Short mmCIF file of C-alpha atoms in Angstrom, two decimals:
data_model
loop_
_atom_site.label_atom_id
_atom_site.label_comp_id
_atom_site.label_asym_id
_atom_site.label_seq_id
_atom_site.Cartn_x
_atom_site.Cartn_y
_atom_site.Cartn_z
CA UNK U 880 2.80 11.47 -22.74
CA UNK U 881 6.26 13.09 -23.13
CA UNK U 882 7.71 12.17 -19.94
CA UNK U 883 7.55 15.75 -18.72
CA UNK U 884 6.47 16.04 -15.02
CA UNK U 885 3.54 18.47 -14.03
CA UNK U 886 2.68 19.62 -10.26
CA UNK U 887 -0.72 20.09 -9.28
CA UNK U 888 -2.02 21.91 -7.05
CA UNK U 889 -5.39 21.75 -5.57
CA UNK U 890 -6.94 24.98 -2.86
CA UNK U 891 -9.54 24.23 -0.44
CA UNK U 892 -11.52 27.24 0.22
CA UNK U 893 -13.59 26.96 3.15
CA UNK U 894 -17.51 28.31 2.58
CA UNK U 895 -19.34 30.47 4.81
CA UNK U 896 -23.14 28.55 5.84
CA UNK U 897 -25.53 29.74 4.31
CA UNK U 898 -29.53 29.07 3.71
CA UNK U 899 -30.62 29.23 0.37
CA UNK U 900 -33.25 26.89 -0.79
CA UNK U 901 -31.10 25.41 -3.21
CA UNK U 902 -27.61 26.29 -2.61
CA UNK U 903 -27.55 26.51 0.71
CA UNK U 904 -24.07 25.80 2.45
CA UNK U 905 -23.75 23.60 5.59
CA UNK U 906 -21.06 23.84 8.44
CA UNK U 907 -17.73 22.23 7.66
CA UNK U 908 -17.84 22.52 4.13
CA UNK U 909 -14.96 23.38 1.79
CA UNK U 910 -14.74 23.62 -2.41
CA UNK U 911 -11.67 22.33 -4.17
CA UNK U 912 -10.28 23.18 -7.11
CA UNK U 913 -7.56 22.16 -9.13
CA UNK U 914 -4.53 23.88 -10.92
CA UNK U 915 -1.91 22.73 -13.16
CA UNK U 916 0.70 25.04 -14.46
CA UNK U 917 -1.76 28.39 -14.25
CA UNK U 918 -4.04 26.18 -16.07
CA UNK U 919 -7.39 25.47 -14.35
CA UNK U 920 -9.03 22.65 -14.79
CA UNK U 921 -12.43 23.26 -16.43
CA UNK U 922 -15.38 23.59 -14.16
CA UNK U 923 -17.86 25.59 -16.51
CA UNK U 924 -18.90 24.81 -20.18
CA UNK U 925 -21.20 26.74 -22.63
CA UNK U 926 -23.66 26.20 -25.55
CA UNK U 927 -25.95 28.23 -27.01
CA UNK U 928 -27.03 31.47 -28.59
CA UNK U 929 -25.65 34.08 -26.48
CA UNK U 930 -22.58 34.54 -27.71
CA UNK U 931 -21.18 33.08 -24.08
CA UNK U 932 -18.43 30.52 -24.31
CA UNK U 933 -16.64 28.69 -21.70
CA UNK U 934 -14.15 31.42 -21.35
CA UNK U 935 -16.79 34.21 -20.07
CA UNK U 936 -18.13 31.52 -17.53
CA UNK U 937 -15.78 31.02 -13.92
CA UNK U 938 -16.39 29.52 -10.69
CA UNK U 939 -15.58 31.78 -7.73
CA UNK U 940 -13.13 30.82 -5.30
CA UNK U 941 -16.19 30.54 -2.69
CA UNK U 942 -18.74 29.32 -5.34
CA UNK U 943 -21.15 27.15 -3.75
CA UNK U 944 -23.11 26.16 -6.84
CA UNK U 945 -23.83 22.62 -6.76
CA UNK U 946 -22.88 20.39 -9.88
CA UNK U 947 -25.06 19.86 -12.62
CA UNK U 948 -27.21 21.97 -15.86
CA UNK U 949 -28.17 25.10 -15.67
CA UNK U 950 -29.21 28.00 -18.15
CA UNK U 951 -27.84 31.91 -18.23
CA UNK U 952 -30.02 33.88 -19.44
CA UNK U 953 -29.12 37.35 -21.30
CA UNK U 954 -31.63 40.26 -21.87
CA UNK U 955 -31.71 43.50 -23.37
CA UNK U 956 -30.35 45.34 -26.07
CA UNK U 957 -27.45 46.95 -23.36
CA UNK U 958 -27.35 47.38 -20.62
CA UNK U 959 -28.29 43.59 -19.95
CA UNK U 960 -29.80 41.56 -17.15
CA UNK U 961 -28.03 38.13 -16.74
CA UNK U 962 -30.05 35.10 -15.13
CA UNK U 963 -28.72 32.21 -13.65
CA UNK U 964 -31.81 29.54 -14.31
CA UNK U 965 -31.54 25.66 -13.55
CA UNK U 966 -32.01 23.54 -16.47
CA UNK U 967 -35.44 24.03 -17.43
CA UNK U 968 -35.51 27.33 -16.40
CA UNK U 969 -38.06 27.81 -13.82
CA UNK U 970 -35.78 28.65 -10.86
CA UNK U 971 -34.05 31.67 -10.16
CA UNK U 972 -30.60 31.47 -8.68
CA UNK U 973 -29.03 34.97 -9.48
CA UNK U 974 -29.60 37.83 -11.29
CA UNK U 975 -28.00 40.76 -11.98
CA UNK U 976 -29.22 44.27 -14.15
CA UNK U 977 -27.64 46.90 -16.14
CA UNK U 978 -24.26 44.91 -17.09
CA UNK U 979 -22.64 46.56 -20.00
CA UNK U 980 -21.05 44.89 -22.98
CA UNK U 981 -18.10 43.60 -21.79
CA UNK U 982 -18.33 44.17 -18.27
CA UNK U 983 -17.93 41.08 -16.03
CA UNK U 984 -20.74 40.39 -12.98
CA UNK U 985 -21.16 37.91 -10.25
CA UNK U 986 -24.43 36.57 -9.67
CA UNK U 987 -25.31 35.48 -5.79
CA UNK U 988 -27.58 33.09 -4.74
CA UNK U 989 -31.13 35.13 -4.28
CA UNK U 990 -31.71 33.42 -0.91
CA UNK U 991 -28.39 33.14 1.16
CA UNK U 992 -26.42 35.94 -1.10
CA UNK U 993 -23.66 33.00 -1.70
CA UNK U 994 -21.62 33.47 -5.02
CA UNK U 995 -22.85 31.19 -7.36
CA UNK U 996 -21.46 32.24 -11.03
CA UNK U 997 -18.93 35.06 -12.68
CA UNK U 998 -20.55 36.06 -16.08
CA UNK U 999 -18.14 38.15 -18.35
CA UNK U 1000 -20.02 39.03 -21.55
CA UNK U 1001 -18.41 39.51 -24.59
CA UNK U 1002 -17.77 42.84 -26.76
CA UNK U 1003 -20.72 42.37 -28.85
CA UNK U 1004 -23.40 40.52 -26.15
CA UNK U 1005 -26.06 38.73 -28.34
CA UNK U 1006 -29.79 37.92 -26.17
CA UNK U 1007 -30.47 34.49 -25.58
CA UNK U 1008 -29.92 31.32 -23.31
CA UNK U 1009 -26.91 29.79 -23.25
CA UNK U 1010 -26.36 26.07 -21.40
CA UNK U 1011 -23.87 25.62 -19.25
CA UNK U 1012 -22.73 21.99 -17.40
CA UNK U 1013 -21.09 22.91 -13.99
CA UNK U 1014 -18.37 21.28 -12.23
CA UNK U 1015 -18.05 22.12 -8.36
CA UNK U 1016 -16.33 19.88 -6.05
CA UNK U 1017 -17.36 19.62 -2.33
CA UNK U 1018 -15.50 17.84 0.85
CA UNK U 1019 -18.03 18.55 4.21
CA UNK U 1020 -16.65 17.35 7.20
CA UNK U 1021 -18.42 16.24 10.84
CA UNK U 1022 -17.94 17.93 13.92
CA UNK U 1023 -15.30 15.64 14.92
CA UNK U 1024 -13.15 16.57 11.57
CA UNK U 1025 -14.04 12.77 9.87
CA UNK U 1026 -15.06 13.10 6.19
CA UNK U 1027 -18.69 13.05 5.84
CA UNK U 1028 -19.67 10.98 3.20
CA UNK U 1029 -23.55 11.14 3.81
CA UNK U 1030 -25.93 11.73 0.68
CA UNK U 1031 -28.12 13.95 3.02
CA UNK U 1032 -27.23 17.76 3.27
CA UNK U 1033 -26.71 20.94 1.70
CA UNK U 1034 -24.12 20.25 -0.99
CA UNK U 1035 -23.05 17.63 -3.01
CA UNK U 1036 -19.87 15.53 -1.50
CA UNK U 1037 -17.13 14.33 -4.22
CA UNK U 1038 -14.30 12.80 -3.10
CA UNK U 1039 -13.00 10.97 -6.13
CA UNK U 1040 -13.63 13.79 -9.69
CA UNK U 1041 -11.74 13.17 -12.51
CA UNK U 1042 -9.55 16.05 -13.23
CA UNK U 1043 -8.62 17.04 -17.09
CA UNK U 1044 -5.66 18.70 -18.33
CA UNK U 1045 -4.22 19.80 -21.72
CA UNK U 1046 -0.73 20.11 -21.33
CA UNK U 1047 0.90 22.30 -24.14
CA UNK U 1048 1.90 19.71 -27.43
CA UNK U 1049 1.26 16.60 -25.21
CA UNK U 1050 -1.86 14.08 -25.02
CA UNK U 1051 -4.78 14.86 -22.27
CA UNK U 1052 -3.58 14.41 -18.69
CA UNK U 1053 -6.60 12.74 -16.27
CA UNK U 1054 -5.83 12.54 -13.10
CA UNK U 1055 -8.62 11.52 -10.22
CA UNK U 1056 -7.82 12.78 -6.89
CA UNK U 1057 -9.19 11.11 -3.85
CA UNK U 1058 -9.98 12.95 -0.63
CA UNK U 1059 -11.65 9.54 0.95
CA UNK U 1060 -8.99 9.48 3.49
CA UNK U 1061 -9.23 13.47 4.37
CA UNK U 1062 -10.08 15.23 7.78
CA UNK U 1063 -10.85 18.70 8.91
CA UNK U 1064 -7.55 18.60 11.71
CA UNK U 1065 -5.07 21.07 12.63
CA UNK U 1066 -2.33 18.64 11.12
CA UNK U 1067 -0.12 19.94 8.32
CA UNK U 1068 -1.19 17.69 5.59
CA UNK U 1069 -4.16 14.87 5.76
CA UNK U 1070 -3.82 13.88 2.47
CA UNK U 1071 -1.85 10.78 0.89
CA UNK U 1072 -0.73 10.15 -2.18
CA UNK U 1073 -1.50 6.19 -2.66
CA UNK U 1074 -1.38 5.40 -5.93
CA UNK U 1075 -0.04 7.05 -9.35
CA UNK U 1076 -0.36 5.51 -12.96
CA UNK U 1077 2.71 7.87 -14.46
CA UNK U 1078 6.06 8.94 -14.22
CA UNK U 1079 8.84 11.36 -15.70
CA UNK U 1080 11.59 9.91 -17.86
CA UNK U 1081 13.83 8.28 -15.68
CA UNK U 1082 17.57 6.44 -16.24
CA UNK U 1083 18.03 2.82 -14.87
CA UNK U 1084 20.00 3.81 -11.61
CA UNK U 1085 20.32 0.35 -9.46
CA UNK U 1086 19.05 -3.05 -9.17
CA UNK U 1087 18.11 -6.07 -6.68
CA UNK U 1088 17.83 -9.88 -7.54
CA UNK U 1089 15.25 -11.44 -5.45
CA UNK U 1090 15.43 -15.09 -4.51
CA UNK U 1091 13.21 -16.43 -7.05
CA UNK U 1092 16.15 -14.55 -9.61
CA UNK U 1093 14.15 -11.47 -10.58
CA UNK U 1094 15.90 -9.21 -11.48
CA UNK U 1095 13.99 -5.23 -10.49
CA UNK U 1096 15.55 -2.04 -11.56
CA UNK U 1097 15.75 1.25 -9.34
CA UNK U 1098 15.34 4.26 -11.95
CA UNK U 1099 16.12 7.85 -11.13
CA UNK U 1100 12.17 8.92 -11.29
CA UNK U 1101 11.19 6.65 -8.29
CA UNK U 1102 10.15 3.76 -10.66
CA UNK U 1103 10.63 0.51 -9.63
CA UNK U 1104 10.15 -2.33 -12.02
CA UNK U 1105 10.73 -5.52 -13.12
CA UNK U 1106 13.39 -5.83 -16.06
CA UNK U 1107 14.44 -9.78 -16.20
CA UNK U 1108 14.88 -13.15 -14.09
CA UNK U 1109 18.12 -14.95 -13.61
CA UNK U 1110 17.11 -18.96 -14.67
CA UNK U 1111 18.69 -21.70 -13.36
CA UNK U 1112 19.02 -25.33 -15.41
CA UNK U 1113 19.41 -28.57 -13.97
CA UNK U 1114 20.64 -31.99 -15.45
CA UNK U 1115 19.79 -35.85 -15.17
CA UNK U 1116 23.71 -36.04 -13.98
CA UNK U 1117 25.45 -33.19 -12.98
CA UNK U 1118 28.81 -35.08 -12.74
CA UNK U 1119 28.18 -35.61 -16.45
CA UNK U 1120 28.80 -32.05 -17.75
CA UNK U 1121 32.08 -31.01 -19.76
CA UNK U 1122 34.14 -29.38 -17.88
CA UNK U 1123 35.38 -25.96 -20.06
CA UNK U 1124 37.81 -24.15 -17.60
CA UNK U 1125 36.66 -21.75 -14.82
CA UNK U 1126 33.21 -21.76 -13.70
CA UNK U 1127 32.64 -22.93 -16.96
CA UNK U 1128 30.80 -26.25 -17.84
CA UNK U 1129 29.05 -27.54 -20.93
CA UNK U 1130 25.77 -29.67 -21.61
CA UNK U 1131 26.86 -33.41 -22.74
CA UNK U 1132 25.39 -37.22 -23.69
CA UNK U 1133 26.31 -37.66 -20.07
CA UNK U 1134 25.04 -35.22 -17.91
CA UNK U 1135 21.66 -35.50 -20.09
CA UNK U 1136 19.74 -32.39 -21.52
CA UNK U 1137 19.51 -29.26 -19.66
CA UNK U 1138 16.11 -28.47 -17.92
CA UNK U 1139 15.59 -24.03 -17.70
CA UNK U 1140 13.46 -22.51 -15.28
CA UNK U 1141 13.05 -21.10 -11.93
CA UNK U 1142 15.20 -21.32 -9.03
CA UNK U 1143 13.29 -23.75 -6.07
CA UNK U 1144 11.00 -25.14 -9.16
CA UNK U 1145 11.43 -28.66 -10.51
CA UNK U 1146 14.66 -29.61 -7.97
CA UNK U 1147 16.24 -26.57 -8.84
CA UNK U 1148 18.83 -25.19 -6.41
CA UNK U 1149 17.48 -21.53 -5.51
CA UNK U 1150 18.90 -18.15 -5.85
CA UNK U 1151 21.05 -16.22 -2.79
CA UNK U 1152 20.47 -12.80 -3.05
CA UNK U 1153 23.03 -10.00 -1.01
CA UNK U 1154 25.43 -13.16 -0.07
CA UNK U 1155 29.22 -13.69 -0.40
CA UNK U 1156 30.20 -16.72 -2.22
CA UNK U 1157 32.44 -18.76 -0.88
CA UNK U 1158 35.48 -19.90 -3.22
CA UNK U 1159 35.06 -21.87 -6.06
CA UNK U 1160 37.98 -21.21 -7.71
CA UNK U 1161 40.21 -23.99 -9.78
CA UNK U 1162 42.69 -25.20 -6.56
CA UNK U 1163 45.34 -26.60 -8.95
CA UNK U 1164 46.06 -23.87 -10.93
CA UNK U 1165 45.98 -21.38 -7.98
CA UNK U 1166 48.51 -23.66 -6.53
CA UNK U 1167 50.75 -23.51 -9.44
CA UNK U 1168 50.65 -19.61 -9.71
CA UNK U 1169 51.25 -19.59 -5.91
CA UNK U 1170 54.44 -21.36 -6.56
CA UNK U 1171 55.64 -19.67 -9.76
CA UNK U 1172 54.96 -16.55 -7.62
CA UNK U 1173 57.17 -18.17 -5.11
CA UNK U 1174 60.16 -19.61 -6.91
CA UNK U 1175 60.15 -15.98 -8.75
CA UNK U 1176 60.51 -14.06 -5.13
CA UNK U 1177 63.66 -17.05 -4.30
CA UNK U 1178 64.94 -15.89 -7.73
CA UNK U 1179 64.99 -12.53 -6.63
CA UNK U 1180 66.30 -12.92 -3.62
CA UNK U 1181 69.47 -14.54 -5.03
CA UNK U 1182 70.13 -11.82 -7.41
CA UNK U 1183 70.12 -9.48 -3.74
CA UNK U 1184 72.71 -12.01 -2.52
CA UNK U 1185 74.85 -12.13 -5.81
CA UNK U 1186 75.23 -8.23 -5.75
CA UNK U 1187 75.97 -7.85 -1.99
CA UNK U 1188 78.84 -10.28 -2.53
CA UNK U 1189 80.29 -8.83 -5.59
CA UNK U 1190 80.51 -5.55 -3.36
CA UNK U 1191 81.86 -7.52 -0.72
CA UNK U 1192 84.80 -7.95 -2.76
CA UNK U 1193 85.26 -4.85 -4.01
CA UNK U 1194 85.29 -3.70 -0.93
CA UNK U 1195 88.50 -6.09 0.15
CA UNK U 1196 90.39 -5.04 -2.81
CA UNK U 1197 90.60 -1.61 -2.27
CA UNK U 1198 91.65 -2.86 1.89
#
């Protein structure tokens, strides 16, 4: 919202397959997350009565916990066990014993030993269930490196997530990539930017007029845009119009009122972009101040002929 560009960047980890009965990983699978600045877009959010906020809660760079609600679970007066429990809290995904106050664990899927969740509890850990909402983002791929978009398998495929981003003092930045268009080849970039709703501030830095007269500008930040349109009028009687020195002509009785629009609309002559006029200049007055130029050079020329005489004579006098 302040003109100010931003890069992101966005790592594909590739995850080792797995079973697990509900985390399992297949073949060809890879998580992405994204990164603006060093600031991470968020992927885990907390409620509840643990004491655990969004800040004790991360993702792994290997995570393979699907997207959706779960529950952790803190026990214990220290040291604490920490569950990871799907939403209503009959299914064990991880668990992990005898975590201090403080002390940050990672809880693995019970099944395929995948990292699911990184727990980090804070100074003074309070027993309870917290609820988190998880964000993981998926890409699987076929055996011939095509995206593979089916709804079947292991893990959850999202190709188009919104991505949300605070910038420091500036409005929310939402930006949605889309990895439609990926594959899984040894090529040095697959992906292609198509499409982009923003830009930095940018200074008008050329132009083009089409034929139809519009008129788009060429700014330094890759913008292109329309800024205008060259109109054209044309009269009842063109041989009617006042004629007011140059190129200049004015609307009379005559030639009838003017008629504004497009070029190549309504009889309109139309518009000849990148072309060299030929000349249109006044003939009569350029023929005057071609011979004003002229008589001046004769002029000239006498005043040469004058002085070589006057030495001339000098010259004999001194003989």
């Amino acid at each position: 919202s302040l003109g100010n560009p931003h890069t992101m960047q966005i790592t594909l980890v590739k995850l080792a397959s797995g079973v697990g009965a509900a985390n399992n990983v297949g073949a060809n699978t890879w998580r992405w997350v994204a990164d603006v600045g060093g600031i991470t877009h968020a992927q885990v959010t907390a409620s509840g009565g643990t004491g655990l906020a969004t800040s004790n809660l991360a993702l792994p760079a290997n995570s393979s916990l699907k997207t959706g609600n779960y529950r952790v679970v803190l026990g214990g007066t220290g040291p604490f066990t920490v569950e990871l429990r799907d939403s209503t809290g009959a299914i064990l995904y991880g668990t992990a014993s005898g975590v201090a106050a403080g002390g940050t664990v990672t809880l693995n899927d019970v099944t395929s030993g995948n990292p699911l969740l990184t727990v980090t509890l804070p100074a003074a850990p309070v027993a309870g269930t917290a609820n988190i909402a998880v964000q993981n983002n998926f890409l699987r791929f076929t055996t011939t490196g095509s995206l593979d978009t089916s709804t079947t398998g292991p893990t959850q495929i999202t190709t188009t997530t919104p991505v949300t981003f605070t910038p420091p003092g500036a409005a929310t930045l939402t930006v949605t990539p889309d990895f439609s268009a990926a594959t899984q080849l040894a090529a040095k970039s697959s992906a292609q930017v198509s499409y982009r709703n923003g830009y930095k501030m940018g200074s008008l830095e050329s132009f083009s007029i089409d034929s139809s007269g519009v008129i788009t500008g060429i700014y330094s930040n890759d913008l292109t845009q329309k800024i205008g349109q060259v109109a054209l009028a044309s009269f009842a009687n063109p041989g009617g119009l006042l004629k007011k020195g140059e190129n200049l002509y004015q609307e009379s009785n005559n030639s009838g009122l003017r008629q504004i629009g497009e070029s190549g609309v309504g009889g309109r002559g139309t518009i000849a972009p990148a072309n060299l006029e030929m000349s249109n200049v006044d003939l009569s007055s350029e023929f005057t101040n071609m011979i004003v130029t002229q008589r001046g050079f004769q002029a000239n020329t006498r005043v040469i002929t004058s002085s070589d005489q006057m030495l001339q004579e000098l010259v004999n006098l001194i003989r």
